[in-house]
Coordinates of C-alpha atoms and ligand atoms in Angstrom, one line a residue:
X26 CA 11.7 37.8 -9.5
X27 CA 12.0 41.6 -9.6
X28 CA 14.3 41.5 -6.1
X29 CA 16.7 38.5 -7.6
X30 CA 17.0 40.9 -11.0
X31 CA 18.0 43.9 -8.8
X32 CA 21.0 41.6 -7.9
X33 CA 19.6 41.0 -4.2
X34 CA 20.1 37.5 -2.3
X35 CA 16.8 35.7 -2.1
X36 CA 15.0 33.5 -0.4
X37 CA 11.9 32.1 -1.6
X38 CA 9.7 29.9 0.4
X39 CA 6.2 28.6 -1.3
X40 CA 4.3 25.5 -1.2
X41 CA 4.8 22.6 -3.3
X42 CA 4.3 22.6 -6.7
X43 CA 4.1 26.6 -6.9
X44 CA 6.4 27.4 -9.3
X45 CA 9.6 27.9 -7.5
X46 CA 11.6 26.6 -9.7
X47 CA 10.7 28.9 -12.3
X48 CA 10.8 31.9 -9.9
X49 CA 14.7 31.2 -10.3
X50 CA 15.5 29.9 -13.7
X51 CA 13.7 33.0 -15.3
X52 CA 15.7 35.7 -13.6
X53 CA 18.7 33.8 -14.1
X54 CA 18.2 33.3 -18.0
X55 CA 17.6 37.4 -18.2
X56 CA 20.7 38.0 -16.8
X57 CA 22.1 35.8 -18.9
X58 CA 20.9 37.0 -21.9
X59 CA 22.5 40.0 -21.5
X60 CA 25.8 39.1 -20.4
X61 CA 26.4 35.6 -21.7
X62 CA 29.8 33.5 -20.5
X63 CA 30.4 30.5 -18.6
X64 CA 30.2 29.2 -15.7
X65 CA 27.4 31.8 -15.1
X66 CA 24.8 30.1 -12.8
X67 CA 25.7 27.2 -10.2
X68 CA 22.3 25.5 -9.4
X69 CA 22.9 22.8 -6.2
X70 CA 19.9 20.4 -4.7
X71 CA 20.2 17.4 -2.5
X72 CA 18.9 14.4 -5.3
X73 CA 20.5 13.5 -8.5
X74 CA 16.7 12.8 -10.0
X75 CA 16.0 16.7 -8.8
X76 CA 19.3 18.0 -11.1
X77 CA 17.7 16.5 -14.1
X78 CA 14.3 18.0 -13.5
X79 CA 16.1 21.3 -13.0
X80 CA 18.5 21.2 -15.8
X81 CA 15.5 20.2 -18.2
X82 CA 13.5 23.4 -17.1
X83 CA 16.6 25.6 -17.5
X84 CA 17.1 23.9 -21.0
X85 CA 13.8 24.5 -22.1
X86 CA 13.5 28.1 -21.0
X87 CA 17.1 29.0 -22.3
X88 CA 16.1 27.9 -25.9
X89 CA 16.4 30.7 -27.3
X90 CA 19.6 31.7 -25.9
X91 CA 21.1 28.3 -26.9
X92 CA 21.9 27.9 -22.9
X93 CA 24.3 25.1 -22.5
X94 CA 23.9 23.2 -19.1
X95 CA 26.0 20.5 -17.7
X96 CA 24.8 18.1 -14.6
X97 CA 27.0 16.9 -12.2
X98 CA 26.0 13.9 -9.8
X99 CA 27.0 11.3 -8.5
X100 CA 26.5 7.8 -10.1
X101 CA 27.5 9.0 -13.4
X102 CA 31.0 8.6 -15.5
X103 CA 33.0 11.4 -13.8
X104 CA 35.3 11.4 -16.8
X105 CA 32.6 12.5 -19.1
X106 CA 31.4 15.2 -16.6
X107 CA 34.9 16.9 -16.2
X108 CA 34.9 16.9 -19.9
X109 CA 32.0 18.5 -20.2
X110 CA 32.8 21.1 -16.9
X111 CA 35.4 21.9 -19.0
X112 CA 33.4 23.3 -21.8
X113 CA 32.2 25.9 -19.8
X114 CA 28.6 25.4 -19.6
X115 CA 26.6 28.6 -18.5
X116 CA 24.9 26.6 -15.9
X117 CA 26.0 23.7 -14.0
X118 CA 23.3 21.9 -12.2
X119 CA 25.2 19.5 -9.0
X120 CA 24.9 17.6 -6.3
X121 CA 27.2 18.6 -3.4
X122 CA 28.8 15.5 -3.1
X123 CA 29.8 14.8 -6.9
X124 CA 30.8 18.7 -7.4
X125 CA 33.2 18.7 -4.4
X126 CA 35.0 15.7 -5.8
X127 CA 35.6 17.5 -9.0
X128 CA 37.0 20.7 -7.4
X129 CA 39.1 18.6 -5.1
X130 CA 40.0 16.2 -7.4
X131 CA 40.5 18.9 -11.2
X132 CA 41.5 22.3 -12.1
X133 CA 40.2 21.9 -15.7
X134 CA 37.4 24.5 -14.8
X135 CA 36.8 28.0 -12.5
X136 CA 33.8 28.9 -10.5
X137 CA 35.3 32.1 -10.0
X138 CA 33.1 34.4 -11.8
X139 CA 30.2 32.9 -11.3
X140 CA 27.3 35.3 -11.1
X141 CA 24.7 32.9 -9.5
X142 CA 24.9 30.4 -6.5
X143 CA 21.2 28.9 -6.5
X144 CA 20.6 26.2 -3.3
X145 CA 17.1 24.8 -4.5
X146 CA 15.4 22.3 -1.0
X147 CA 18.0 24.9 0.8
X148 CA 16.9 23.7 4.5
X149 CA 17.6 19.9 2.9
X150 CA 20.9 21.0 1.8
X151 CA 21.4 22.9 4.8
X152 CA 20.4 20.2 7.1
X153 CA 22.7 18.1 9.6
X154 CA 20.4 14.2 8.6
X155 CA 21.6 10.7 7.2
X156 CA 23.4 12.8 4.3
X157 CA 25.4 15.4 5.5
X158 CA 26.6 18.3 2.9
X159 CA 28.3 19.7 5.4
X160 CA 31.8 19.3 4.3
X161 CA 31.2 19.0 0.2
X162 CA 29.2 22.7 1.1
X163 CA 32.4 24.3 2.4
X164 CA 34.6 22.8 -0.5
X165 CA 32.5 24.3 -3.0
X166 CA 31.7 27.9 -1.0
X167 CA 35.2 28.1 -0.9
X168 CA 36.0 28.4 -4.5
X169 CA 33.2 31.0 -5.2
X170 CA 33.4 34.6 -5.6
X171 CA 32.4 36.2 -2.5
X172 CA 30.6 38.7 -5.0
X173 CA 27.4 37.0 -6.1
X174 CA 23.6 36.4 -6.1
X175 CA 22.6 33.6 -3.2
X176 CA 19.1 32.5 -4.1
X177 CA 17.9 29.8 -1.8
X178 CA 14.3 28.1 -2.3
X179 CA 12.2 25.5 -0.1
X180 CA 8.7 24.9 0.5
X181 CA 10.5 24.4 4.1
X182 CA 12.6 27.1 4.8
X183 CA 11.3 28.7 7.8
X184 CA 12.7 25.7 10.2
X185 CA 16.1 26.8 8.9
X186 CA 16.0 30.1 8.4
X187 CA 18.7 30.9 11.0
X188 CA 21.5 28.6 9.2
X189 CA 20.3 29.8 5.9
X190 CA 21.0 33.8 6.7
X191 CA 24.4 33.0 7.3
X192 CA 24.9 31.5 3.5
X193 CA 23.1 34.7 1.6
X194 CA 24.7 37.3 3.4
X195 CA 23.6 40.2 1.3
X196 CA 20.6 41.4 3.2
X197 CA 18.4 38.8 1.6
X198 CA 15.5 39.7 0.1
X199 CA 12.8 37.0 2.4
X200 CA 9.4 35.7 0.4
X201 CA 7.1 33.5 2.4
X202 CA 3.5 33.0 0.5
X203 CA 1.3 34.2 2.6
X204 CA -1.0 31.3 3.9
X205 CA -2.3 29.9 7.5
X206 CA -1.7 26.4 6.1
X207 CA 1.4 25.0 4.4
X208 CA 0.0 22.4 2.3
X209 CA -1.8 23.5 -0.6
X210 CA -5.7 23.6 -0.3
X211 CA -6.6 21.4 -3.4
X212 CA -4.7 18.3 -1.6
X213 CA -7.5 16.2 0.9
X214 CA -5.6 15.0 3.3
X215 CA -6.3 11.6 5.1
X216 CA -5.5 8.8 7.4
X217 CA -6.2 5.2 7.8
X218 CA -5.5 4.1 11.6
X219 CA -4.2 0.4 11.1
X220 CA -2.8 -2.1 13.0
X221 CA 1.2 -3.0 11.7
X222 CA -0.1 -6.1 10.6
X223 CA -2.5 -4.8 8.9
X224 CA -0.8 -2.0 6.6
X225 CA 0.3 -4.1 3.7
X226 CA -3.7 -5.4 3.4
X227 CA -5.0 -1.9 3.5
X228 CA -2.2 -0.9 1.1
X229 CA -3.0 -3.6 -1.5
X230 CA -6.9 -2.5 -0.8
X231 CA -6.9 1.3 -1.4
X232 CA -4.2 0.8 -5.0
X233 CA -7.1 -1.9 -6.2
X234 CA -9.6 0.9 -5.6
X235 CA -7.8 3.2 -7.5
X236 CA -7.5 0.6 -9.9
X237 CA -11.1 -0.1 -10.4
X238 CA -12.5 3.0 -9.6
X239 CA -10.2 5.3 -12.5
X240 CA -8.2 4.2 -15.8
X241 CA -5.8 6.6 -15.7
X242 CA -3.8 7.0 -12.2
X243 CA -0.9 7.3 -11.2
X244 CA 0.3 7.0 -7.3
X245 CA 3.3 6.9 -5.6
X246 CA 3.5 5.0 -2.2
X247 CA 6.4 6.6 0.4
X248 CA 8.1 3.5 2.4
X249 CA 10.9 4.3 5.6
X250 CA 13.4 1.8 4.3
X251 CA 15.2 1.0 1.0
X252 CA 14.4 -2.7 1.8
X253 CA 11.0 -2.2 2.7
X254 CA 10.6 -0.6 -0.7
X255 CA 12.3 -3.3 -2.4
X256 CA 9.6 -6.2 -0.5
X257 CA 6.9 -3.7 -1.6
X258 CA 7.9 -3.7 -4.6
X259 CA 8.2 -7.2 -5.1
X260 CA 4.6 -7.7 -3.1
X261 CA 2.8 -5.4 -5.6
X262 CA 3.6 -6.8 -8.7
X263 CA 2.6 -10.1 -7.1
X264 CA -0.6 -8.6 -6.7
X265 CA -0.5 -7.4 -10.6
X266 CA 0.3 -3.8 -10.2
X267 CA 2.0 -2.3 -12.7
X268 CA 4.8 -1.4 -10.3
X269 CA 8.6 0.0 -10.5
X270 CA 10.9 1.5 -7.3
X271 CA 13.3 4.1 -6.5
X272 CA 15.4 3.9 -3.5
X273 CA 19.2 4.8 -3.4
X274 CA 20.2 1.2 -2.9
X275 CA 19.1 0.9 -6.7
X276 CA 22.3 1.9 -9.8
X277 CA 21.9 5.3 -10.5
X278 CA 21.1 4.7 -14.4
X279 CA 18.1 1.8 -13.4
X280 CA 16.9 5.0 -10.9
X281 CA 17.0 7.4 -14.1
X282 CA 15.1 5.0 -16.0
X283 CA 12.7 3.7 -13.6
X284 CA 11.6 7.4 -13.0
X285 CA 10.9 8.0 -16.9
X286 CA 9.2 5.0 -17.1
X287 CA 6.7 6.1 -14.6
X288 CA 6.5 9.3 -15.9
X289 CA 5.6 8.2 -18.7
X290 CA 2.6 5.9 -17.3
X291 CA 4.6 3.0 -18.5
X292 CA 4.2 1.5 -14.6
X293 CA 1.5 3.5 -12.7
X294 CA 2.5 2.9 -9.0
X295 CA 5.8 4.2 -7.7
X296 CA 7.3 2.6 -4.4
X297 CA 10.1 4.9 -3.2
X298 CA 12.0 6.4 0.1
X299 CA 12.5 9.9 0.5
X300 CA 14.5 9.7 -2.4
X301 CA 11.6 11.2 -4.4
X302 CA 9.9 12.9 -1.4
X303 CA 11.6 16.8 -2.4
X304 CA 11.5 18.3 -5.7
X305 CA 10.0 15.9 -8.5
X306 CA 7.5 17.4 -10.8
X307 CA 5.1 14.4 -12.0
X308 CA 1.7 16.2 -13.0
X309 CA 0.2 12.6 -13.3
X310 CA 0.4 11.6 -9.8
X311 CA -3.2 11.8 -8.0
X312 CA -2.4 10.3 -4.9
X313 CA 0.5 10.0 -2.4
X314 CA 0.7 6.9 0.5
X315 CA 2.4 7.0 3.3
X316 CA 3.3 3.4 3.8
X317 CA 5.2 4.8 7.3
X318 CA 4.1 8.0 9.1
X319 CA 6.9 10.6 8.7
X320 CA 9.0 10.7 11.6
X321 CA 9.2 15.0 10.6
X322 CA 6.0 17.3 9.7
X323 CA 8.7 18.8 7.3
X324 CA 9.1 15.3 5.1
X325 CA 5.5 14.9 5.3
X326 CA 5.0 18.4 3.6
X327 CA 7.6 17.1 0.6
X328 CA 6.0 13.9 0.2
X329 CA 2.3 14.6 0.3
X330 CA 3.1 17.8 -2.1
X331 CA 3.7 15.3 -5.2
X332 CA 0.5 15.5 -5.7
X333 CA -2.0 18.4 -6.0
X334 CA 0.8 20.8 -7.4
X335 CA 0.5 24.1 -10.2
X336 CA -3.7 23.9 -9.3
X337 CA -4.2 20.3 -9.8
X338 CA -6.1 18.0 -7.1
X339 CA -4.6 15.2 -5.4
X340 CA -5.0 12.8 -2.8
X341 CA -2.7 11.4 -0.2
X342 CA -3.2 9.0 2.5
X343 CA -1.6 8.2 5.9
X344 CA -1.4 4.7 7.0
X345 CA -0.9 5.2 10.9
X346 CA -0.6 2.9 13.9
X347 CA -1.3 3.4 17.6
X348 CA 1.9 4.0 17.7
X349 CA 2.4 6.9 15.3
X350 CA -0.4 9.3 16.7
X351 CA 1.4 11.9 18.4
X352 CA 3.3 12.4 15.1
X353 CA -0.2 13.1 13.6
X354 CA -0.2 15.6 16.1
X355 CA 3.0 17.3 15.2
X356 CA 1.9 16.8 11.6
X357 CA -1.3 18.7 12.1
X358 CA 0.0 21.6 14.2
X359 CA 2.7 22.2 11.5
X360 CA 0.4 22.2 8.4
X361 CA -2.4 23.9 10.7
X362 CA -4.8 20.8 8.9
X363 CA -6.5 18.2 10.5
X364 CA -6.3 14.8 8.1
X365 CA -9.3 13.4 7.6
X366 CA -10.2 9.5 8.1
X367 CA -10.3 7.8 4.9
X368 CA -13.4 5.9 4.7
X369 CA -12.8 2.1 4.3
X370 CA -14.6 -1.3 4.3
X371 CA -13.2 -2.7 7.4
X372 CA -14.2 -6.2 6.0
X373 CA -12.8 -6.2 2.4
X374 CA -8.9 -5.7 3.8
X375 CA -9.5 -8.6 6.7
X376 CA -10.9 -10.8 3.2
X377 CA -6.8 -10.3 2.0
X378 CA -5.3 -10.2 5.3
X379 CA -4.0 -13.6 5.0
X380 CA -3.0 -13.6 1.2
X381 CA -1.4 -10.4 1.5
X382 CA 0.7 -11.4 4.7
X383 CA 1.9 -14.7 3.3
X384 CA 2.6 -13.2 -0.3
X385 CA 5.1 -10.6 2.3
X386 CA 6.7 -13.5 3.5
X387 CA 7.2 -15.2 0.4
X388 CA 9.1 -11.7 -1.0
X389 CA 10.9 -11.5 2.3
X390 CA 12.4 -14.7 1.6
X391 CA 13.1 -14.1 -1.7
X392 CA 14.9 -11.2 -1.3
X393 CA 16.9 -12.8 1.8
X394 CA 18.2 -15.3 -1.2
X395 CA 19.6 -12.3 -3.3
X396 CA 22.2 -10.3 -2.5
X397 CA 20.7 -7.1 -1.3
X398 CA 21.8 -6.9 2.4
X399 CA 25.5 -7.8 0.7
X400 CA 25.1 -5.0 -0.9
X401 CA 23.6 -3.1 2.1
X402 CA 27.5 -4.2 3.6
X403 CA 29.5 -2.9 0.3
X404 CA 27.6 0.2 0.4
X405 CA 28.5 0.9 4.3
X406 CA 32.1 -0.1 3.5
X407 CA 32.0 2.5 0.6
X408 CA 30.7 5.3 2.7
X409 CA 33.3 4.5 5.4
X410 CA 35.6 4.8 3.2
X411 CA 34.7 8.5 2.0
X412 CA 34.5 9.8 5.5
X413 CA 38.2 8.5 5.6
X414 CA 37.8 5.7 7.9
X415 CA 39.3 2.3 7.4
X416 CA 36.1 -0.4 7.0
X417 CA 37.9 -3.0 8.9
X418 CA 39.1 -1.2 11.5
X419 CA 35.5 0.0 12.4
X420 CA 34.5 -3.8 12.0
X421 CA 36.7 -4.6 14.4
X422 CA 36.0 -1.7 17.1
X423 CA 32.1 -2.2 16.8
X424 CA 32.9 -6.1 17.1
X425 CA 34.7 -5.4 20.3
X426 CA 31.8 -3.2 21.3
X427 CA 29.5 -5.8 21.0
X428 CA 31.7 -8.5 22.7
X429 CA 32.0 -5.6 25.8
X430 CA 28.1 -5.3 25.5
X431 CA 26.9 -9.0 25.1
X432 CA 29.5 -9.2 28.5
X433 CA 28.1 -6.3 30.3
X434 CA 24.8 -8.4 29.4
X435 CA 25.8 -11.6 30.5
X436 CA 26.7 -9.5 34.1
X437 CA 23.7 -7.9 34.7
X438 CA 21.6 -10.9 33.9
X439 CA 23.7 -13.0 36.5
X440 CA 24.0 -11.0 39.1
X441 CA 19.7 -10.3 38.5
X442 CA 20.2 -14.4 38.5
X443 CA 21.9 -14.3 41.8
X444 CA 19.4 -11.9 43.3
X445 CA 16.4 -14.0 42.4
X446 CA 18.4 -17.0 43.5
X447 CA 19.1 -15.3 46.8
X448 CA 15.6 -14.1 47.0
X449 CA 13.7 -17.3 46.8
X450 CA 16.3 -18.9 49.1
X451 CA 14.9 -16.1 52.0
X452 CA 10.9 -17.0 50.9
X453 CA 12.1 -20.2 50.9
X454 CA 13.7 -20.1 54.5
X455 CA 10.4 -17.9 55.9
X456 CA 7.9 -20.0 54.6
X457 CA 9.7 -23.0 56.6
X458 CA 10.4 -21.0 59.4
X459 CA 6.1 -20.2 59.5
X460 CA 5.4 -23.9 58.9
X461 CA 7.7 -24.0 61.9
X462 CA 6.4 -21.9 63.9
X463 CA 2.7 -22.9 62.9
X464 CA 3.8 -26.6 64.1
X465 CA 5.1 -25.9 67.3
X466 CA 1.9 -23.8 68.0
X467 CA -0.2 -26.4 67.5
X468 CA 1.8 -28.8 69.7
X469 CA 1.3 -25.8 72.5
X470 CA -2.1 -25.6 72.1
Ligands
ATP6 N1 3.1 30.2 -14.0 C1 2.8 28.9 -14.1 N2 1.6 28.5 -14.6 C2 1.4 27.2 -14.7 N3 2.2 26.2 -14.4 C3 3.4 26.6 -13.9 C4 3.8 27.9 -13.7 N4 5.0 28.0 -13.1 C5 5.3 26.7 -13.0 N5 4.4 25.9 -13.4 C6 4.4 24.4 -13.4 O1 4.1 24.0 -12.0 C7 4.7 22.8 -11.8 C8 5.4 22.8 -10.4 O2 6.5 23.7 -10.4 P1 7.9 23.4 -9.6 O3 8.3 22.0 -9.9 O4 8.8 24.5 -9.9 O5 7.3 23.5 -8.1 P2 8.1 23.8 -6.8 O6 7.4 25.0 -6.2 O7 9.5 23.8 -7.0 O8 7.6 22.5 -5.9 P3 8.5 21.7 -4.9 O9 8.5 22.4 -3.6 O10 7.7 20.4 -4.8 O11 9.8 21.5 -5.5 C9 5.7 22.5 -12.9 O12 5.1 21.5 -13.7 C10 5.8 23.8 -13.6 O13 6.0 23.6 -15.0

């Protein structure tokens, strides 16, 4: 804090639930207590669940001042939000996305004196993955004031602290916590080495546990796919679980309220994507699953760091497959922790292997009757769309690709046809020729 109020760039990087988002709403309300105008403070982060959380703490620490704050994401009435943009709330809260179609798309408000620029999950923001900021980053950079206060926070930064130097340019102040681990200590880490086909029985095992073993809990499970979240979903409340999702295939406003509901221990298990893996602060939650092994040390960090955060303990458990082991590795080298097996009764899970594998089919077929993977389509075409390419014309040219592939296919598995053909044709003709020659040596003889 003392750096960021001597008007320095910063960058912060602490574990999960330390604080950081404190570290940079505090400073910023002091300023603006003594030189209060708007737009003062820009706050960005990569999830419209995240901007709520943040705008909530900046509204509750900037009582006093009567702070007025205004969110901007996307999923929500844009018509209301350039109304309110207008109004020249001291701090605007935004995903990059929703913010850059404002500026290109209004002139009802300036950014230009902006005193702030905060980039909270910086390295998410930052990075080049599935959702790229790239672009909706330079739209909004481009209508700051060069002269302002860059803070950027992660509990990741390190990996992309190159990229990151280049945003705060003001010889930025660096804090790293100083630890040999980067998870935090009160979270026992496990694993659970499983067979594919036998995750789902191993999941539905370890949440009746919990179940019977404490009356108040509260778990999130982490899944790779939006649809594998969805048939999880579906699957656990078969089993009885109180059980809700969030995935970004879901309408922003059922997302909102799905997450208050489980914040408020209305449902007490959580099935969601990476869509809640950075950021969200849900004091209840005692464990974290990982229904997938993270592909990236850095995601398991974020997920595994709902839990145990500001002192609290917590649990989290890695289901893993032979196939996933030398992402353990990777894991473990990164958080400089081994995970630790999680003890389990081999023969209670094979007791609900069947049950639980049928009851997946049955959801798996259910959901094929809705109209989810139409959706999956609309989506795509949407996206398509925003990158300024024409839907049907990339139909078309990945159609053709195919047709070229499924040809090329057809080739190669001919001509490999052919050369088998041809190849038992010489066997054939040497065997005979042996026989042959195997006859007329016996007449000889
Ligand atoms: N000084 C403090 N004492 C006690 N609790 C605190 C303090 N500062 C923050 N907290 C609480 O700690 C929790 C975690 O804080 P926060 O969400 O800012 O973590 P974070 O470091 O941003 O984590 P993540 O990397 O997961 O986003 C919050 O509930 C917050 O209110």
């Amino acid at each position: 804090m003392p750096p960021i109020l001597e008007g320095r760039d910063c960058m912060g990087c602490a574990k999960t639930g330390s604080g950081k988002t404190a570290a940079f709403v505090l400073p910023v309300v002091q300023k603006l207590s003594e030189d209060p105008y708007g737009i003062f403070c820009l706050v960005l982060t990569p999830t419209r669940e995240l901007a709520y959380q943040i705008a909530e703490q900046f509204r509750v620490l900037g009582k006093p001042l009567g702070l007025k704050d205004c969110i901007i994401v996307g999923g929500m009435d844009m018509v209301s939000q350039a109304l309110e943009l207008s109004k020249q709330p001291h701090v605007v809260v935004a995903t990059p996305g929703r913010l850059a179609d404002h500026i290109r798309s209004s002139d009802t408000f300036s950014m230009s004196r902006i005193q702030f620029l905060i980039m909270d999950e910086a390295d998410r923001l930052l990075e080049q993955g599935c959702t790229d900021f790239t672009k909706d980053l330079e739209t909004i950079l481009g209508i700051l004031p060069a002269k302002r206060q860059t803070l950027l926070f992660s509990a990741t930064l390190t990996d992309t602290l190159h990229d990151l130097k280049n945003i705060a340019m003001n010889k930025p102040f660096f804090w790293e916590s100083k630890s040999e681990t980067r998870t935090v200590e009160e979270l026992d880490q496990r694993y659970i080495l499983t067979p594919e086909k036998v995750k789902d029985a191993y999941l539905v095992h370890l949440i009746q546990k919990f179940t019977d073993e404490h009356d108040d809990w509260s778990i999130i499970v982490f899944t790779n796919t939006c649809k594998d979240c969805q048939i999880l979903t579906m699957m656990m409340r078969e089993f009885n679980f109180p059980t809700i999702s969030l995935h970004s295939r879901m309408k922003q406003k059922q997302r909102f309220a799905n997450l208050a509901m489980f914040k408020a221990s209305v449902y007490k298990l959580l099935i969601a994507t990476d869509v809640a893996s950075r950021g969200l602060d849900i004091p209840t939650v005692q464990v974290v699953i990982n229904h997938n092994t993270p592909g990236l040390p850095k995601i398991y960090i974020h997920r595994v760091g709902r839990t145990a955060r500001a002192g609290r303990n917590g649990v989290s458990i890695t289901l893993v497959t032979q196939y996933d082991i030398h992402l353990v590795q990777s894991i473990e080298a990164q958080i400089q922790t081994k995970l630790k097996e999680y003890p389990v009764v081999e023969k209670e899970v094979l007791k609900i292997l069947t049950q639980v594998n049928v009851t997946r089919r049955q959801c798996e077929i259910k959901l094929e009757s809705t109209d989810f993977d139409e959706k999956k389509e609309i989506y795509k075409r949407k996206e398509l769309i925003l990158e300024g390419k024409d839907p049907d014309l990339e139909a078309k040219r990945k159609a053709e690709l195919e047709k070229i592939r499924s040809h090329k296919k057809k080739f190669k598995l001919k001509i490999q046809e052919s050369i088998d053909k041809q190849k038992r044709g010489q066997l054939k003709k040497k065997l005979m020729k042996r026989k042959q020659m195997k006859k007329a040596g016996k007449t000889t003889a």
